[in-house]
N, CA and C of each residue as an Amber inpcrd file, in Angstrom:
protein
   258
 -25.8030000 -34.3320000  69.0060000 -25.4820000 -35.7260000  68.7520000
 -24.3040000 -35.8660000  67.7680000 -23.9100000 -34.7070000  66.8740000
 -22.7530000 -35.0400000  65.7180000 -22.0620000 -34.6570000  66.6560000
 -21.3790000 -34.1460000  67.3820000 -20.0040000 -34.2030000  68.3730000
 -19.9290000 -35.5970000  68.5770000 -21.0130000 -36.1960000  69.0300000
 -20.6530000 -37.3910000  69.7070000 -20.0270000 -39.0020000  69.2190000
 -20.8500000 -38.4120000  67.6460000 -21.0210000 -39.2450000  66.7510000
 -19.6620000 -39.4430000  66.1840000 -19.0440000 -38.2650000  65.8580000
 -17.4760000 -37.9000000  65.5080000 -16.6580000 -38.5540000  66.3150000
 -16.8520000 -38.3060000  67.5910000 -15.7050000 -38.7610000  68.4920000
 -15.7360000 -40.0970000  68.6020000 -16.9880000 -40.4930000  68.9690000
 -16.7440000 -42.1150000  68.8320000 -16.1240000 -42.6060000  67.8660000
 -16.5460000 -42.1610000  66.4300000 -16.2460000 -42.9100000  65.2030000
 -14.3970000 -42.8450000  65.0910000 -14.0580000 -41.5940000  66.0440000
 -12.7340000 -41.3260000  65.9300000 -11.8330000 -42.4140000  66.4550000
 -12.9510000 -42.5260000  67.9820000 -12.3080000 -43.3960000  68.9210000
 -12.4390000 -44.9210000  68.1750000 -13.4370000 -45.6410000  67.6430000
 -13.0320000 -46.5790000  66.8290000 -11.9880000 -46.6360000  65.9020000
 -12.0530000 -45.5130000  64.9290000 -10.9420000 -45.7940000  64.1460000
  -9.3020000 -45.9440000  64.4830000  -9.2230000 -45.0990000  65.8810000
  -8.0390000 -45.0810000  66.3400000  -7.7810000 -46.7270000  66.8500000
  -8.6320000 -47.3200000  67.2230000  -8.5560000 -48.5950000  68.2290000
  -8.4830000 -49.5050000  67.0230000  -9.1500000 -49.3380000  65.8790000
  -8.8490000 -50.3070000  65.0460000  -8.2950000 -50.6180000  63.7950000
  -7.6580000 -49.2310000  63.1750000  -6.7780000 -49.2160000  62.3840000
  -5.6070000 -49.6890000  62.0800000  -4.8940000 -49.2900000  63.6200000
  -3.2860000 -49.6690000  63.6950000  -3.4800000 -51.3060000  63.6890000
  -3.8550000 -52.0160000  64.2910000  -4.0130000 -53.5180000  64.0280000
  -4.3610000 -54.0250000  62.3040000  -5.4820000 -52.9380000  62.1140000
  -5.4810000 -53.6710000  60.2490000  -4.4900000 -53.1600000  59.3530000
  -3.6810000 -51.9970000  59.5600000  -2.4740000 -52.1150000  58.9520000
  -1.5600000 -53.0030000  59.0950000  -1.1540000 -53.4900000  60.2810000
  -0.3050000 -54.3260000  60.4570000  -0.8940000 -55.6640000  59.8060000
  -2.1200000 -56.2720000  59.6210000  -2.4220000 -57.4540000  59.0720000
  -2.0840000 -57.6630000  57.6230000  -1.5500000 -57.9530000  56.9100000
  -1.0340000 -57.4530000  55.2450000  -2.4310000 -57.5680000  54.5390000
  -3.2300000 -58.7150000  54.7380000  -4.9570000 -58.6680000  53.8790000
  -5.8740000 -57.3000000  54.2390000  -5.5890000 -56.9390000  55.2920000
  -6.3650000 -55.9580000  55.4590000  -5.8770000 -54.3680000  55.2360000
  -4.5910000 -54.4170000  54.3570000  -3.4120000 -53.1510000  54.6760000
  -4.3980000 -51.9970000  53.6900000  -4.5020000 -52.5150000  52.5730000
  -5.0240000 -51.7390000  51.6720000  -6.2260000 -50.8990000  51.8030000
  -7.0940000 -52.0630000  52.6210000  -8.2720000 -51.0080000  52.9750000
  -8.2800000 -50.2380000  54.3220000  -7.5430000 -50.9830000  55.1250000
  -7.1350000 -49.7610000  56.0680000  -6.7230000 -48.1930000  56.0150000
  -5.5460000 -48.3500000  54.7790000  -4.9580000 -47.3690000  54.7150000
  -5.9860000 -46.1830000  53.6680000  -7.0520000 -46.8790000  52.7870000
  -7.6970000 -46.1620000  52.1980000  -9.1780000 -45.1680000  53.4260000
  -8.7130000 -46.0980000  54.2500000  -9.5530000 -44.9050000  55.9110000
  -8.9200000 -44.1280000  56.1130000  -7.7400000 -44.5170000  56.0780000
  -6.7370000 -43.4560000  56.8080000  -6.4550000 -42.1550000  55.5360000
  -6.7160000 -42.5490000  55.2790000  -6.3870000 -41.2380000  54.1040000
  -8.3590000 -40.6890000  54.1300000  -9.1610000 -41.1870000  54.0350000
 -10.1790000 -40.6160000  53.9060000 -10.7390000 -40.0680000  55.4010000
 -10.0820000 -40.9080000  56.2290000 -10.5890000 -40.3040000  57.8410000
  -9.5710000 -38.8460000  58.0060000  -7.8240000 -38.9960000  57.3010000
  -7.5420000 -37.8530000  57.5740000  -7.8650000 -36.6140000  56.6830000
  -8.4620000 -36.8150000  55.0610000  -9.0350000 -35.7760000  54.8420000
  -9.7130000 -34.6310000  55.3320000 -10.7230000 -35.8750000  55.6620000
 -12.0780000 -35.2780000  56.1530000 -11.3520000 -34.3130000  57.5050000
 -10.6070000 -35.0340000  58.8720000 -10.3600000 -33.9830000  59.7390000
  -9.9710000 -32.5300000  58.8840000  -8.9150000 -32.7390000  58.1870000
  -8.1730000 -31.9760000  57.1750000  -9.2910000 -30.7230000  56.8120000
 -10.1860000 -31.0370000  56.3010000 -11.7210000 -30.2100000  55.6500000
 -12.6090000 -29.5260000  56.9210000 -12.1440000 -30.6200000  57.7490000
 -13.3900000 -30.0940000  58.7330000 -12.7580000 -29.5750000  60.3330000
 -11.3330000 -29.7290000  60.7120000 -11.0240000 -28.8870000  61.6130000
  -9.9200000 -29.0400000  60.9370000  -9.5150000 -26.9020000  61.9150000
  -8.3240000 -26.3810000  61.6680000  -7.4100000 -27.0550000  62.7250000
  -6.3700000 -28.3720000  61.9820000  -5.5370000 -28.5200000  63.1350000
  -4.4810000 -28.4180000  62.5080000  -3.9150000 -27.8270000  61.3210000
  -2.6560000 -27.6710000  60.7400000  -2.0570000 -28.7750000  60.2530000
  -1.2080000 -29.2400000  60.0580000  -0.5890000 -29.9640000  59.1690000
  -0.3850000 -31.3230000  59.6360000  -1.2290000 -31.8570000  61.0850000
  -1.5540000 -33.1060000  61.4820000  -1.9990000 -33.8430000  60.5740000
  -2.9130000 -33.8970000  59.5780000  -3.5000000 -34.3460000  58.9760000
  -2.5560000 -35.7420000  57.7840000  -2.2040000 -34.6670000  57.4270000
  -0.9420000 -34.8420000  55.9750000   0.3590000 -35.2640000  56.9220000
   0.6150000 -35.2790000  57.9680000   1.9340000 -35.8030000  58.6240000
   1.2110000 -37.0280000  58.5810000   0.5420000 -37.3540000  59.1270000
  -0.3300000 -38.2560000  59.6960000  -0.2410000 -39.8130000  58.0010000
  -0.4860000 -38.7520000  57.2750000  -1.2130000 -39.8800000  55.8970000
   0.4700000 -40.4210000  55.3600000   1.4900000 -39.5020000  55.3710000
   2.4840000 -39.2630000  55.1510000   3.3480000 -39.8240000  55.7750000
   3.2640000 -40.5030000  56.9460000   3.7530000 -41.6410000  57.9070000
   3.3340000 -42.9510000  58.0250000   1.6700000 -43.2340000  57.8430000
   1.0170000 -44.0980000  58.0950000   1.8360000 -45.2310000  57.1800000
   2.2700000 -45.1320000  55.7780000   3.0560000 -46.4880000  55.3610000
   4.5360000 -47.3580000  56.3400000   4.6570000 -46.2880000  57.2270000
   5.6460000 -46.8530000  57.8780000   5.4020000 -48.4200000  58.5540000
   3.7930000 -48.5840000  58.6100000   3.2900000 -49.8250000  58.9970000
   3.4490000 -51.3730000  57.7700000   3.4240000 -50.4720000  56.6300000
   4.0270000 -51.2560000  55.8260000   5.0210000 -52.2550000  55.6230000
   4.5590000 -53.3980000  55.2450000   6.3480000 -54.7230000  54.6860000
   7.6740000 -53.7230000  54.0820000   8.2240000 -55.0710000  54.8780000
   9.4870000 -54.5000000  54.1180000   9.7740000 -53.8020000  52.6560000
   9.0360000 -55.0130000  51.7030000   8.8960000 -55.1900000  50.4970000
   8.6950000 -53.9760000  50.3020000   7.6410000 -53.4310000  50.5800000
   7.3490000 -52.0540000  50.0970000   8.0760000 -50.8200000  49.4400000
   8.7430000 -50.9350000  51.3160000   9.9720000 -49.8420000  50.7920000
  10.7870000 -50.1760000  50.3560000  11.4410000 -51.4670000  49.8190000
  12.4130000 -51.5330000  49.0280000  12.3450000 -51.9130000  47.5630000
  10.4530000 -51.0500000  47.3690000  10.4780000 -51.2470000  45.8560000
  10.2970000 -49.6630000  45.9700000  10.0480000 -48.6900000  46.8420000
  10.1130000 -47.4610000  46.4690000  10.9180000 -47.0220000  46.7090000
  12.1750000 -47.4140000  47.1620000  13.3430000 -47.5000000  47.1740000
  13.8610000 -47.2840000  45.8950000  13.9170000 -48.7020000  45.4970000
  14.4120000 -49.0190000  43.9970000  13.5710000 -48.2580000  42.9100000
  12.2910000 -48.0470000  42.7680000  11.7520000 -46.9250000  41.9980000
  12.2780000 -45.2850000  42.3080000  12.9770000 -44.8320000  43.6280000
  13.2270000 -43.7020000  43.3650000  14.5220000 -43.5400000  43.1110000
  15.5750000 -44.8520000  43.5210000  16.8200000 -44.4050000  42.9550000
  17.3070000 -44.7010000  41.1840000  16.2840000 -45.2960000  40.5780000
  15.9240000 -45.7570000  39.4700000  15.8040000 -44.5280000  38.5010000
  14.7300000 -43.4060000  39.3000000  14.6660000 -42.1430000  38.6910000
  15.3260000 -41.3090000  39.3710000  16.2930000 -41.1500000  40.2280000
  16.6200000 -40.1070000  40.5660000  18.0890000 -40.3790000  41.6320000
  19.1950000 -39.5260000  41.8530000  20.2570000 -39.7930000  42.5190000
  20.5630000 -39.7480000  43.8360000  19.0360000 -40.0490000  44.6610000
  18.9890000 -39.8190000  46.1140000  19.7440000 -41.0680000  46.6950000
  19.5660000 -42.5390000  46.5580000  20.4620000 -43.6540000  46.8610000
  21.5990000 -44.0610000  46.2150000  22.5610000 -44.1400000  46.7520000
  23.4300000 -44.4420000  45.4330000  23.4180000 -45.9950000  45.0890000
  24.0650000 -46.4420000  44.1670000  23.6420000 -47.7750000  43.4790000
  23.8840000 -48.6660000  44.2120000  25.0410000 -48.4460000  45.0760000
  25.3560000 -49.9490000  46.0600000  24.2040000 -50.1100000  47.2260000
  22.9730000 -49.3810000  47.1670000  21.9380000 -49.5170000  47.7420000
  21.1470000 -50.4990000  47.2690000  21.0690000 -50.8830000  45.7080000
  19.7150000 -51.3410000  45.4040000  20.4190000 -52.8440000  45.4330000
């Protein structure tokens, strides 16, 4: 029954994640699944570095806003953008 239990729960999360990221009220707790749903694969099968690509992309669903405050926080500390960026 835990095979089954897994896969379903997988197959939900896949069907209903990408929609609550995109909703901005629901971004935060979405994304705190997505990091705890990809742990757990992470811990519990060997699939290599899916996991962490995976958590490591998922803000791309993110506002604009976002990235153009981690934007401005990394060219702030560091010389990756140059200034006529911010």
């Amino acid at each position: 029954i835990t095979p089954y239990l897994f896969s379903y729960a997988g197959l939900l999360f896949d069907l209903f994640v990408f929609p609550a990221l995109l909703y901005p009220r629901s971004r935060k707790i979405a994304y705190f699944f997505v990091i705890v749903f990809h742990i757990l694969t992470f811990t519990l099968f060997p699939i290599g570095m899916f996991p962490w690509i995976m958590l490591f992309l998922t803000p791309i669903t993110f506002s604009n806003r976002f990235h153009f405050r981690i934007q401005k926080y990394v060219s702030k500390y560091s010389k990756i953008f140059p200034e006529s960026i911010k």
